[in-house]
């Protein structure tokens, strides 16, 4: 109880400070961004925080870095509360407090726990109760980031986002589905980042999200190695925070080549947004948090389809997450 109180107090202090800095950035975004990164780097203790902040520091050393344009644009066109809430949920709850819980439980229980869970969802098999229960179980394991891929955004999903206010949610869907289901309320859901699939209709949807000061990104689906640099230039016209490249289907082979290309582009870009290869980034973060890379992806039925496990009979709708991870992700003796 005392530890939770200490963590809560620390989070409140950090949140208040970061909130003030975000307001200060409106007047001097370049200087305040560097100051914030430098201070965070000096105070950071966790492996992931140091890795991420060192990367941010190196990218911002160049005063002509295109990422300053990205920061300027975000501060101007995304709600401050949206940036703060989503950032604290993923940066503190997930990467700091959650990561510590994950490492402790992995050591105690002898199996790997992913830092993020990805759900593929359709409206026919969606159960608000089942997904809410999975997230409640996940938080006890230290998991505070949840990704949803929705062919159709089901009723009840946004209620989960509201209810689980300590979590960061990332929702991937087509522009048409976002426009019809969630765009009008997106800016009001402070712990949500929307990811709009790139298409002709994404232009208007992203413009509407931008006007409402919602937090959003763009994503491409690929089979073979895509023309990443050309696609990034097209995505930049929609002003996303991030541009994701997502391997299509359940066959994840070949993502590593795209991941390596995207990492090089991230470091050498001449235009903003920040590029991310989805699978490689999830694995990279998990490996930094707890040494062994571990990814959990569940299909529409609730069955585990992760690349890290050959099991095909695990389903979060009738098994606990702890049971699934204990069975599928045992620690390998080193």
mmCIF file of C-alpha atoms in Angstrom:
data_model
loop_
_atom_site.group_PDB
_atom_site.id
_atom_site.type_symbol
_atom_site.label_atom_id
_atom_site.label_comp_id
_atom_site.label_asym_id
_atom_site.label_seq_id
_atom_site.Cartn_x
_atom_site.Cartn_y
_atom_site.Cartn_z
ATOM 1 C CA UNK A 1 0.000 0.000 0.000
ATOM 2 C CA UNK A 2 2.849 2.362 0.904
ATOM 3 C CA UNK A 3 4.591 1.610 -2.400
ATOM 4 C CA UNK A 4 1.421 2.399 -4.393
ATOM 5 C CA UNK A 5 1.013 5.676 -2.505
ATOM 6 C CA UNK A 6 4.633 6.614 -3.231
ATOM 7 C CA UNK A 7 4.186 5.805 -6.919
ATOM 8 C CA UNK A 8 0.967 7.805 -7.060
ATOM 9 C CA UNK A 9 2.650 10.816 -5.446
ATOM 10 C CA UNK A 10 5.604 10.583 -7.817
ATOM 11 C CA UNK A 11 3.306 10.360 -10.821
ATOM 12 C CA UNK A 12 1.312 13.396 -9.658
ATOM 13 C CA UNK A 13 4.468 15.483 -9.301
ATOM 14 C CA UNK A 14 5.770 14.409 -12.722
ATOM 15 C CA UNK A 15 2.389 14.984 -14.358
ATOM 16 C CA UNK A 16 2.124 18.510 -12.925
ATOM 17 C CA UNK A 17 5.645 19.367 -14.066
ATOM 18 C CA UNK A 18 5.209 17.930 -17.572
ATOM 19 C CA UNK A 19 1.841 19.676 -17.907
ATOM 20 C CA UNK A 20 3.485 23.025 -17.152
ATOM 21 C CA UNK A 21 6.273 22.321 -19.625
ATOM 22 C CA UNK A 22 3.735 21.493 -22.340
ATOM 23 C CA UNK A 23 2.124 24.874 -21.783
ATOM 24 C CA UNK A 24 5.551 26.571 -21.860
ATOM 25 C CA UNK A 25 6.295 24.842 -25.179
ATOM 26 C CA UNK A 26 3.623 26.945 -26.870
ATOM 27 C CA UNK A 27 5.924 29.962 -26.493
ATOM 28 C CA UNK A 28 9.302 28.305 -27.012
ATOM 29 C CA UNK A 29 8.883 24.691 -28.172
ATOM 30 C CA UNK A 30 12.499 24.041 -29.184
ATOM 31 C CA UNK A 31 14.157 25.149 -25.968
ATOM 32 C CA UNK A 32 11.521 23.689 -23.643
ATOM 33 C CA UNK A 33 11.615 20.341 -25.454
ATOM 34 C CA UNK A 34 15.393 20.100 -25.048
ATOM 35 C CA UNK A 35 15.139 21.129 -21.404
ATOM 36 C CA UNK A 36 12.464 18.519 -20.734
ATOM 37 C CA UNK A 37 14.439 15.738 -22.430
ATOM 38 C CA UNK A 38 17.659 16.717 -20.616
ATOM 39 C CA UNK A 39 15.940 16.780 -17.228
ATOM 40 C CA UNK A 40 14.164 13.481 -17.825
ATOM 41 C CA UNK A 41 17.431 11.878 -18.932
ATOM 42 C CA UNK A 42 19.205 13.039 -15.774
ATOM 43 C CA UNK A 43 16.444 11.595 -13.571
ATOM 44 C CA UNK A 44 15.672 8.389 -15.489
ATOM 45 C CA UNK A 45 16.557 5.077 -13.886
ATOM 46 C CA UNK A 46 14.885 2.439 -16.059
ATOM 47 C CA UNK A 47 16.502 0.850 -19.091
ATOM 48 C CA UNK A 48 13.767 1.805 -21.510
ATOM 49 C CA UNK A 49 13.596 5.424 -20.341
ATOM 50 C CA UNK A 50 17.348 5.813 -20.834
ATOM 51 C CA UNK A 51 17.218 4.171 -24.283
ATOM 52 C CA UNK A 52 14.314 6.308 -25.486
ATOM 53 C CA UNK A 53 15.590 9.567 -23.994
ATOM 54 C CA UNK A 54 19.103 9.083 -25.369
ATOM 55 C CA UNK A 55 17.537 8.543 -28.789
ATOM 56 C CA UNK A 56 15.391 11.669 -28.409
ATOM 57 C CA UNK A 57 18.424 13.656 -27.229
ATOM 58 C CA UNK A 58 20.495 12.618 -30.251
ATOM 59 C CA UNK A 59 17.677 13.430 -32.697
ATOM 60 C CA UNK A 60 17.233 16.905 -31.197
ATOM 61 C CA UNK A 61 20.927 17.822 -31.095
ATOM 62 C CA UNK A 62 20.594 19.091 -34.658
ATOM 63 C CA UNK A 63 18.760 22.413 -34.498
ATOM 64 C CA UNK A 64 17.511 21.762 -38.032
ATOM 65 C CA UNK A 65 16.066 18.366 -37.153
ATOM 66 C CA UNK A 66 12.688 17.780 -38.846
ATOM 67 C CA UNK A 67 11.387 16.465 -35.538
ATOM 68 C CA UNK A 68 11.224 20.044 -34.261
ATOM 69 C CA UNK A 69 8.593 20.665 -36.935
ATOM 70 C CA UNK A 70 6.718 17.624 -35.644
ATOM 71 C CA UNK A 71 6.864 18.979 -32.075
ATOM 72 C CA UNK A 72 5.705 22.432 -33.176
ATOM 73 C CA UNK A 73 2.796 20.919 -35.044
ATOM 74 C CA UNK A 74 1.743 18.635 -32.173
ATOM 75 C CA UNK A 75 1.858 21.411 -29.566
ATOM 76 C CA UNK A 76 -0.254 23.631 -31.788
ATOM 77 C CA UNK A 77 -2.757 21.104 -33.109
ATOM 78 C CA UNK A 78 -3.204 18.403 -30.439
ATOM 79 C CA UNK A 79 -4.978 19.063 -27.154
ATOM 80 C CA UNK A 80 -2.526 19.531 -24.282
ATOM 81 C CA UNK A 81 -4.560 17.228 -22.045
ATOM 82 C CA UNK A 82 -4.530 14.527 -24.742
ATOM 83 C CA UNK A 83 -0.732 14.678 -25.028
ATOM 84 C CA UNK A 84 -0.308 14.715 -21.260
ATOM 85 C CA UNK A 85 -2.767 11.911 -20.441
ATOM 86 C CA UNK A 86 -1.665 9.541 -23.208
ATOM 87 C CA UNK A 87 1.989 10.355 -22.581
ATOM 88 C CA UNK A 88 1.775 9.743 -18.826
ATOM 89 C CA UNK A 89 -0.160 6.498 -19.277
ATOM 90 C CA UNK A 90 2.361 5.056 -21.686
ATOM 91 C CA UNK A 91 5.484 6.781 -20.350
ATOM 92 C CA UNK A 92 4.917 6.356 -16.621
ATOM 93 C CA UNK A 93 2.223 3.704 -16.063
ATOM 94 C CA UNK A 94 3.526 1.410 -18.805
ATOM 95 C CA UNK A 95 7.251 2.094 -19.257
ATOM 96 C CA UNK A 96 8.084 2.931 -15.627
ATOM 97 C CA UNK A 97 5.746 1.511 -12.962
ATOM 98 C CA UNK A 98 4.348 -1.220 -15.233
ATOM 99 C CA UNK A 99 7.786 -2.256 -16.465
ATOM 100 C CA UNK A 100 8.979 -2.649 -12.882
ATOM 101 C CA UNK A 101 5.983 -4.886 -12.082
ATOM 102 C CA UNK A 102 6.645 -6.971 -15.201
ATOM 103 C CA UNK A 103 10.298 -7.540 -14.297
ATOM 104 C CA UNK A 104 9.464 -8.474 -10.717
ATOM 105 C CA UNK A 105 6.719 -10.922 -11.726
ATOM 106 C CA UNK A 106 8.831 -12.495 -14.460
ATOM 107 C CA UNK A 107 11.582 -13.160 -11.936
ATOM 108 C CA UNK A 108 9.113 -14.514 -9.390
ATOM 109 C CA UNK A 109 7.023 -16.676 -11.743
ATOM 110 C CA UNK A 110 9.555 -17.762 -14.355
ATOM 111 C CA UNK A 111 7.684 -16.707 -17.499
ATOM 112 C CA UNK A 112 7.711 -13.704 -19.823
ATOM 113 C CA UNK A 113 5.036 -11.004 -19.685
ATOM 114 C CA UNK A 114 4.572 -8.673 -22.685
ATOM 115 C CA UNK A 115 4.533 -4.918 -22.145
ATOM 116 C CA UNK A 116 1.661 -4.515 -24.645
ATOM 117 C CA UNK A 117 -1.267 -6.662 -25.786
ATOM 118 C CA UNK A 118 -2.692 -6.449 -29.307
ATOM 119 C CA UNK A 119 -6.310 -7.426 -29.997
ATOM 120 C CA UNK A 120 -7.875 -7.968 -33.415
ATOM 121 C CA UNK A 121 -11.573 -7.200 -32.971
ATOM 122 C CA UNK A 122 -14.768 -7.387 -34.989
ATOM 123 C CA UNK A 123 -18.235 -6.301 -33.955
ATOM 124 C CA UNK A 124 -19.750 -9.809 -34.099
ATOM 125 C CA UNK A 125 -17.506 -11.520 -31.534
ATOM 126 C CA UNK A 126 -16.825 -8.455 -29.386
ATOM 127 C CA UNK A 127 -17.729 -8.709 -25.708
ATOM 128 C CA UNK A 128 -17.189 -5.630 -23.582
ATOM 129 C CA UNK A 129 -17.104 -7.824 -20.469
ATOM 130 C CA UNK A 130 -14.416 -10.154 -21.868
ATOM 131 C CA UNK A 131 -12.083 -7.368 -22.987
ATOM 132 C CA UNK A 132 -12.586 -5.363 -19.807
ATOM 133 C CA UNK A 133 -11.692 -8.420 -17.755
ATOM 134 C CA UNK A 134 -8.577 -9.065 -19.863
ATOM 135 C CA UNK A 135 -7.395 -5.497 -19.314
ATOM 136 C CA UNK A 136 -8.027 -5.718 -15.566
ATOM 137 C CA UNK A 137 -5.932 -8.898 -15.487
ATOM 138 C CA UNK A 138 -3.282 -7.246 -17.632
ATOM 139 C CA UNK A 139 -2.888 -4.294 -15.276
ATOM 140 C CA UNK A 140 -2.175 -6.661 -12.392
ATOM 141 C CA UNK A 141 0.671 -8.053 -14.509
ATOM 142 C CA UNK A 142 2.033 -4.568 -15.246
ATOM 143 C CA UNK A 143 0.505 -4.145 -18.733
ATOM 144 C CA UNK A 144 -0.894 -0.653 -19.319
ATOM 145 C CA UNK A 145 -0.771 -0.355 -23.131
ATOM 146 C CA UNK A 146 -3.392 -2.009 -25.373
ATOM 147 C CA UNK A 147 -3.665 -1.984 -29.151
ATOM 148 C CA UNK A 148 -6.865 -2.698 -31.060
ATOM 149 C CA UNK A 149 -7.127 -3.488 -34.776
ATOM 150 C CA UNK A 150 -10.768 -3.100 -35.754
ATOM 151 C CA UNK A 151 -12.288 -3.916 -39.141
ATOM 152 C CA UNK A 152 -15.448 -2.395 -37.688
ATOM 153 C CA UNK A 153 -15.283 -0.470 -34.419
ATOM 154 C CA UNK A 154 -17.750 -2.222 -32.082
ATOM 155 C CA UNK A 155 -20.173 -0.548 -29.726
ATOM 156 C CA UNK A 156 -18.834 -0.619 -26.191
ATOM 157 C CA UNK A 157 -15.153 -0.246 -27.064
ATOM 158 C CA UNK A 158 -14.965 3.440 -26.167
ATOM 159 C CA UNK A 159 -16.614 2.646 -22.822
ATOM 160 C CA UNK A 160 -13.591 0.461 -22.058
ATOM 161 C CA UNK A 161 -11.264 3.337 -22.925
ATOM 162 C CA UNK A 162 -13.148 5.623 -20.547
ATOM 163 C CA UNK A 163 -13.313 3.039 -17.779
ATOM 164 C CA UNK A 164 -9.625 2.112 -17.918
ATOM 165 C CA UNK A 165 -8.345 5.659 -17.586
ATOM 166 C CA UNK A 166 -4.866 4.579 -16.404
ATOM 167 C CA UNK A 167 -4.167 2.727 -19.660
ATOM 168 C CA UNK A 168 -2.946 3.956 -23.037
ATOM 169 C CA UNK A 169 -5.013 2.715 -25.998
ATOM 170 C CA UNK A 170 -4.032 2.729 -29.670
ATOM 171 C CA UNK A 171 -6.820 2.018 -32.163
ATOM 172 C CA UNK A 172 -6.001 1.026 -35.760
ATOM 173 C CA UNK A 173 -8.796 1.135 -38.320
ATOM 174 C CA UNK A 174 -9.816 2.329 -41.778
ATOM 175 C CA UNK A 175 -10.597 5.978 -42.332
ATOM 176 C CA UNK A 176 -14.250 5.200 -43.090
ATOM 177 C CA UNK A 177 -14.748 3.274 -39.850
ATOM 178 C CA UNK A 178 -13.106 5.990 -37.796
ATOM 179 C CA UNK A 179 -15.203 8.668 -39.467
ATOM 180 C CA UNK A 180 -18.451 6.774 -38.912
ATOM 181 C CA UNK A 181 -17.791 5.468 -35.402
ATOM 182 C CA UNK A 182 -15.428 7.534 -33.318
ATOM 183 C CA UNK A 183 -14.056 10.685 -34.955
ATOM 184 C CA UNK A 184 -16.490 13.071 -33.253
ATOM 185 C CA UNK A 185 -15.571 11.881 -29.755
ATOM 186 C CA UNK A 186 -11.884 11.130 -30.364
ATOM 187 C CA UNK A 187 -10.572 14.351 -28.844
ATOM 188 C CA UNK A 188 -12.608 13.713 -25.675
ATOM 189 C CA UNK A 189 -10.933 10.337 -25.050
ATOM 190 C CA UNK A 190 -7.677 11.598 -23.577
ATOM 191 C CA UNK A 191 -5.939 8.216 -23.270
ATOM 192 C CA UNK A 192 -6.452 7.257 -26.939
ATOM 193 C CA UNK A 193 -4.327 7.536 -30.050
ATOM 194 C CA UNK A 194 -6.204 6.851 -33.278
ATOM 195 C CA UNK A 195 -4.305 5.308 -36.200
ATOM 196 C CA UNK A 196 -5.902 5.990 -39.579
ATOM 197 C CA UNK A 197 -5.113 3.615 -42.447
ATOM 198 C CA UNK A 198 -3.703 5.578 -45.349
ATOM 199 C CA UNK A 199 -6.109 5.991 -48.272
ATOM 200 C CA UNK A 200 -7.707 8.769 -50.313
ATOM 201 C CA UNK A 201 -10.469 9.105 -47.731
ATOM 202 C CA UNK A 202 -7.909 9.402 -44.914
ATOM 203 C CA UNK A 203 -7.140 12.975 -45.989
ATOM 204 C CA UNK A 204 -10.478 14.397 -44.893
ATOM 205 C CA UNK A 205 -10.681 12.220 -41.772
ATOM 206 C CA UNK A 206 -7.230 13.324 -40.600
ATOM 207 C CA UNK A 207 -8.114 16.938 -41.283
ATOM 208 C CA UNK A 208 -11.217 16.602 -39.116
ATOM 209 C CA UNK A 209 -9.223 14.930 -36.324
ATOM 210 C CA UNK A 210 -6.637 17.674 -36.534
ATOM 211 C CA UNK A 211 -9.277 20.390 -36.328
ATOM 212 C CA UNK A 212 -10.740 18.754 -33.217
ATOM 213 C CA UNK A 213 -7.218 18.505 -31.668
ATOM 214 C CA UNK A 214 -7.370 14.715 -31.367
ATOM 215 C CA UNK A 215 -4.184 12.634 -31.072
ATOM 216 C CA UNK A 216 -3.774 10.568 -34.233
ATOM 217 C CA UNK A 217 -1.267 8.740 -36.414
ATOM 218 C CA UNK A 218 -1.300 7.022 -39.820
ATOM 219 C CA UNK A 219 -0.571 3.424 -40.810
ATOM 220 C CA UNK A 220 0.256 1.418 -43.910
ATOM 221 C CA UNK A 221 -0.293 -2.319 -44.322
ATOM 222 C CA UNK A 222 2.399 -4.183 -46.259
ATOM 223 C CA UNK A 223 3.064 -7.674 -47.617
ATOM 224 C CA UNK A 224 6.445 -7.332 -49.273
ATOM 225 C CA UNK A 225 9.073 -4.711 -48.541
ATOM 226 C CA UNK A 226 7.274 -1.369 -49.082
ATOM 227 C CA UNK A 227 8.712 1.854 -50.479
ATOM 228 C CA UNK A 228 8.957 3.283 -46.979
ATOM 229 C CA UNK A 229 10.521 6.650 -47.764
ATOM 230 C CA UNK A 230 7.991 7.501 -50.482
ATOM 231 C CA UNK A 231 5.095 6.385 -48.287
ATOM 232 C CA UNK A 232 6.379 8.486 -45.396
ATOM 233 C CA UNK A 233 6.418 11.592 -47.587
ATOM 234 C CA UNK A 234 2.787 10.928 -48.513
ATOM 235 C CA UNK A 235 1.830 10.350 -44.872
ATOM 236 C CA UNK A 236 3.488 13.590 -43.767
ATOM 237 C CA UNK A 237 0.877 15.540 -45.717
ATOM 238 C CA UNK A 238 -1.709 14.272 -43.200
ATOM 239 C CA UNK A 239 0.318 15.597 -40.217
ATOM 240 C CA UNK A 240 0.398 12.400 -38.100
ATOM 241 C CA UNK A 241 2.442 12.057 -34.932
ATOM 242 C CA UNK A 242 3.682 8.612 -36.013
ATOM 243 C CA UNK A 243 3.563 6.622 -39.234
ATOM 244 C CA UNK A 244 3.289 2.861 -38.688
ATOM 245 C CA UNK A 245 4.128 0.049 -41.106
ATOM 246 C CA UNK A 246 2.112 -3.062 -40.208
ATOM 247 C CA UNK A 247 2.753 -6.542 -41.645
ATOM 248 C CA UNK A 248 -0.462 -7.930 -43.062
ATOM 249 C CA UNK A 249 -2.092 -11.190 -41.952
ATOM 250 C CA UNK A 250 -0.787 -13.631 -39.364
ATOM 251 C CA UNK A 251 2.504 -14.343 -41.109
ATOM 252 C CA UNK A 252 5.080 -12.058 -39.516
ATOM 253 C CA UNK A 253 8.088 -13.365 -41.468
ATOM 254 C CA UNK A 254 10.052 -10.627 -43.173
ATOM 255 C CA UNK A 255 9.141 -7.777 -40.839
ATOM 256 C CA UNK A 256 12.733 -7.434 -39.611
ATOM 257 C CA UNK A 257 14.021 -6.118 -42.941
ATOM 258 C CA UNK A 258 11.364 -3.399 -42.974
ATOM 259 C CA UNK A 259 12.044 -2.633 -39.294
ATOM 260 C CA UNK A 260 15.748 -2.046 -40.016
ATOM 261 C CA UNK A 261 14.940 0.192 -42.988
ATOM 262 C CA UNK A 262 12.463 2.234 -40.948
ATOM 263 C CA UNK A 263 15.014 2.689 -38.127
ATOM 264 C CA UNK A 264 17.513 4.120 -40.628
ATOM 265 C CA UNK A 265 14.877 6.473 -42.029
ATOM 266 C CA UNK A 266 13.928 7.602 -38.525
ATOM 267 C CA UNK A 267 17.491 8.751 -37.921
ATOM 268 C CA UNK A 268 18.035 10.417 -41.311
ATOM 269 C CA UNK A 269 14.670 11.928 -42.225
ATOM 270 C CA UNK A 270 14.394 15.390 -43.719
ATOM 271 C CA UNK A 271 10.636 15.647 -43.105
ATOM 272 C CA UNK A 272 8.438 14.870 -40.091
ATOM 273 C CA UNK A 273 6.521 12.291 -38.826
ATOM 274 C CA UNK A 274 8.274 9.610 -36.811
ATOM 275 C CA UNK A 275 8.237 6.228 -38.648
ATOM 276 C CA UNK A 276 7.651 2.936 -36.821
ATOM 277 C CA UNK A 277 7.561 -0.673 -37.988
ATOM 278 C CA UNK A 278 4.868 -2.149 -35.773
ATOM 279 C CA UNK A 279 6.093 -5.657 -34.892
ATOM 280 C CA UNK A 280 9.767 -4.760 -34.631
ATOM 281 C CA UNK A 281 9.051 -1.784 -32.386
ATOM 282 C CA UNK A 282 6.877 -3.852 -30.020
ATOM 283 C CA UNK A 283 9.638 -6.470 -29.769
ATOM 284 C CA UNK A 284 12.362 -3.874 -29.284
ATOM 285 C CA UNK A 285 10.542 -2.220 -26.374
ATOM 286 C CA UNK A 286 9.846 -5.564 -24.706
ATOM 287 C CA UNK A 287 13.448 -6.692 -25.027
ATOM 288 C CA UNK A 288 14.653 -3.504 -23.350
ATOM 289 C CA UNK A 289 12.113 -3.820 -20.535
ATOM 290 C CA UNK A 290 12.748 -7.463 -19.682
ATOM 291 C CA UNK A 291 15.594 -8.872 -21.854
ATOM 292 C CA UNK A 292 13.461 -11.517 -23.623
ATOM 293 C CA UNK A 293 11.307 -10.203 -26.485
ATOM 294 C CA UNK A 294 7.694 -11.280 -25.993
ATOM 295 C CA UNK A 295 4.625 -10.246 -28.007
ATOM 296 C CA UNK A 296 0.997 -11.219 -27.352
ATOM 297 C CA UNK A 297 -1.472 -10.894 -30.234
ATOM 298 C CA UNK A 298 -5.027 -12.245 -30.033
ATOM 299 C CA UNK A 299 -7.338 -12.744 -33.008
ATOM 300 C CA UNK A 300 -11.047 -11.886 -33.194
ATOM 301 C CA UNK A 301 -12.051 -15.116 -31.447
ATOM 302 C CA UNK A 302 -9.661 -14.434 -28.559
ATOM 303 C CA UNK A 303 -7.075 -17.018 -29.651
ATOM 304 C CA UNK A 304 -3.381 -16.286 -29.225
ATOM 305 C CA UNK A 305 -1.637 -15.873 -32.594
ATOM 306 C CA UNK A 306 1.700 -14.506 -31.381
ATOM 307 C CA UNK A 307 4.875 -14.990 -33.375
ATOM 308 C CA UNK A 308 6.667 -15.988 -30.180
ATOM 309 C CA UNK A 309 4.619 -19.117 -29.509
ATOM 310 C CA UNK A 310 3.406 -22.139 -31.487
ATOM 311 C CA UNK A 311 0.468 -22.813 -29.167
ATOM 312 C CA UNK A 312 -2.916 -22.540 -30.865
ATOM 313 C CA UNK A 313 -5.361 -23.476 -28.109
ATOM 314 C CA UNK A 314 -4.922 -20.487 -25.785
ATOM 315 C CA UNK A 315 -7.852 -18.086 -25.607
ATOM 316 C CA UNK A 316 -8.162 -15.147 -23.217
ATOM 317 C CA UNK A 317 -11.950 -15.469 -23.244
ATOM 318 C CA UNK A 318 -11.801 -18.735 -21.306
ATOM 319 C CA UNK A 319 -8.305 -18.634 -19.770
ATOM 320 C CA UNK A 320 -6.552 -16.086 -17.606
ATOM 321 C CA UNK A 321 -3.698 -14.064 -19.095
ATOM 322 C CA UNK A 322 -1.391 -15.364 -16.376
ATOM 323 C CA UNK A 323 -2.239 -18.947 -17.361
ATOM 324 C CA UNK A 324 -1.661 -18.220 -21.058
ATOM 325 C CA UNK A 325 1.669 -16.477 -20.536
ATOM 326 C CA UNK A 326 2.839 -19.131 -18.087
ATOM 327 C CA UNK A 327 2.098 -21.840 -20.644
ATOM 328 C CA UNK A 328 3.315 -20.096 -23.791
ATOM 329 C CA UNK A 329 6.162 -17.855 -22.669
ATOM 330 C CA UNK A 330 8.373 -19.736 -20.159
ATOM 331 C CA UNK A 331 11.710 -18.118 -19.362
ATOM 332 C CA UNK A 332 14.615 -19.781 -21.148
ATOM 333 C CA UNK A 333 17.492 -20.737 -18.851
ATOM 334 C CA UNK A 334 20.641 -18.810 -19.691
#
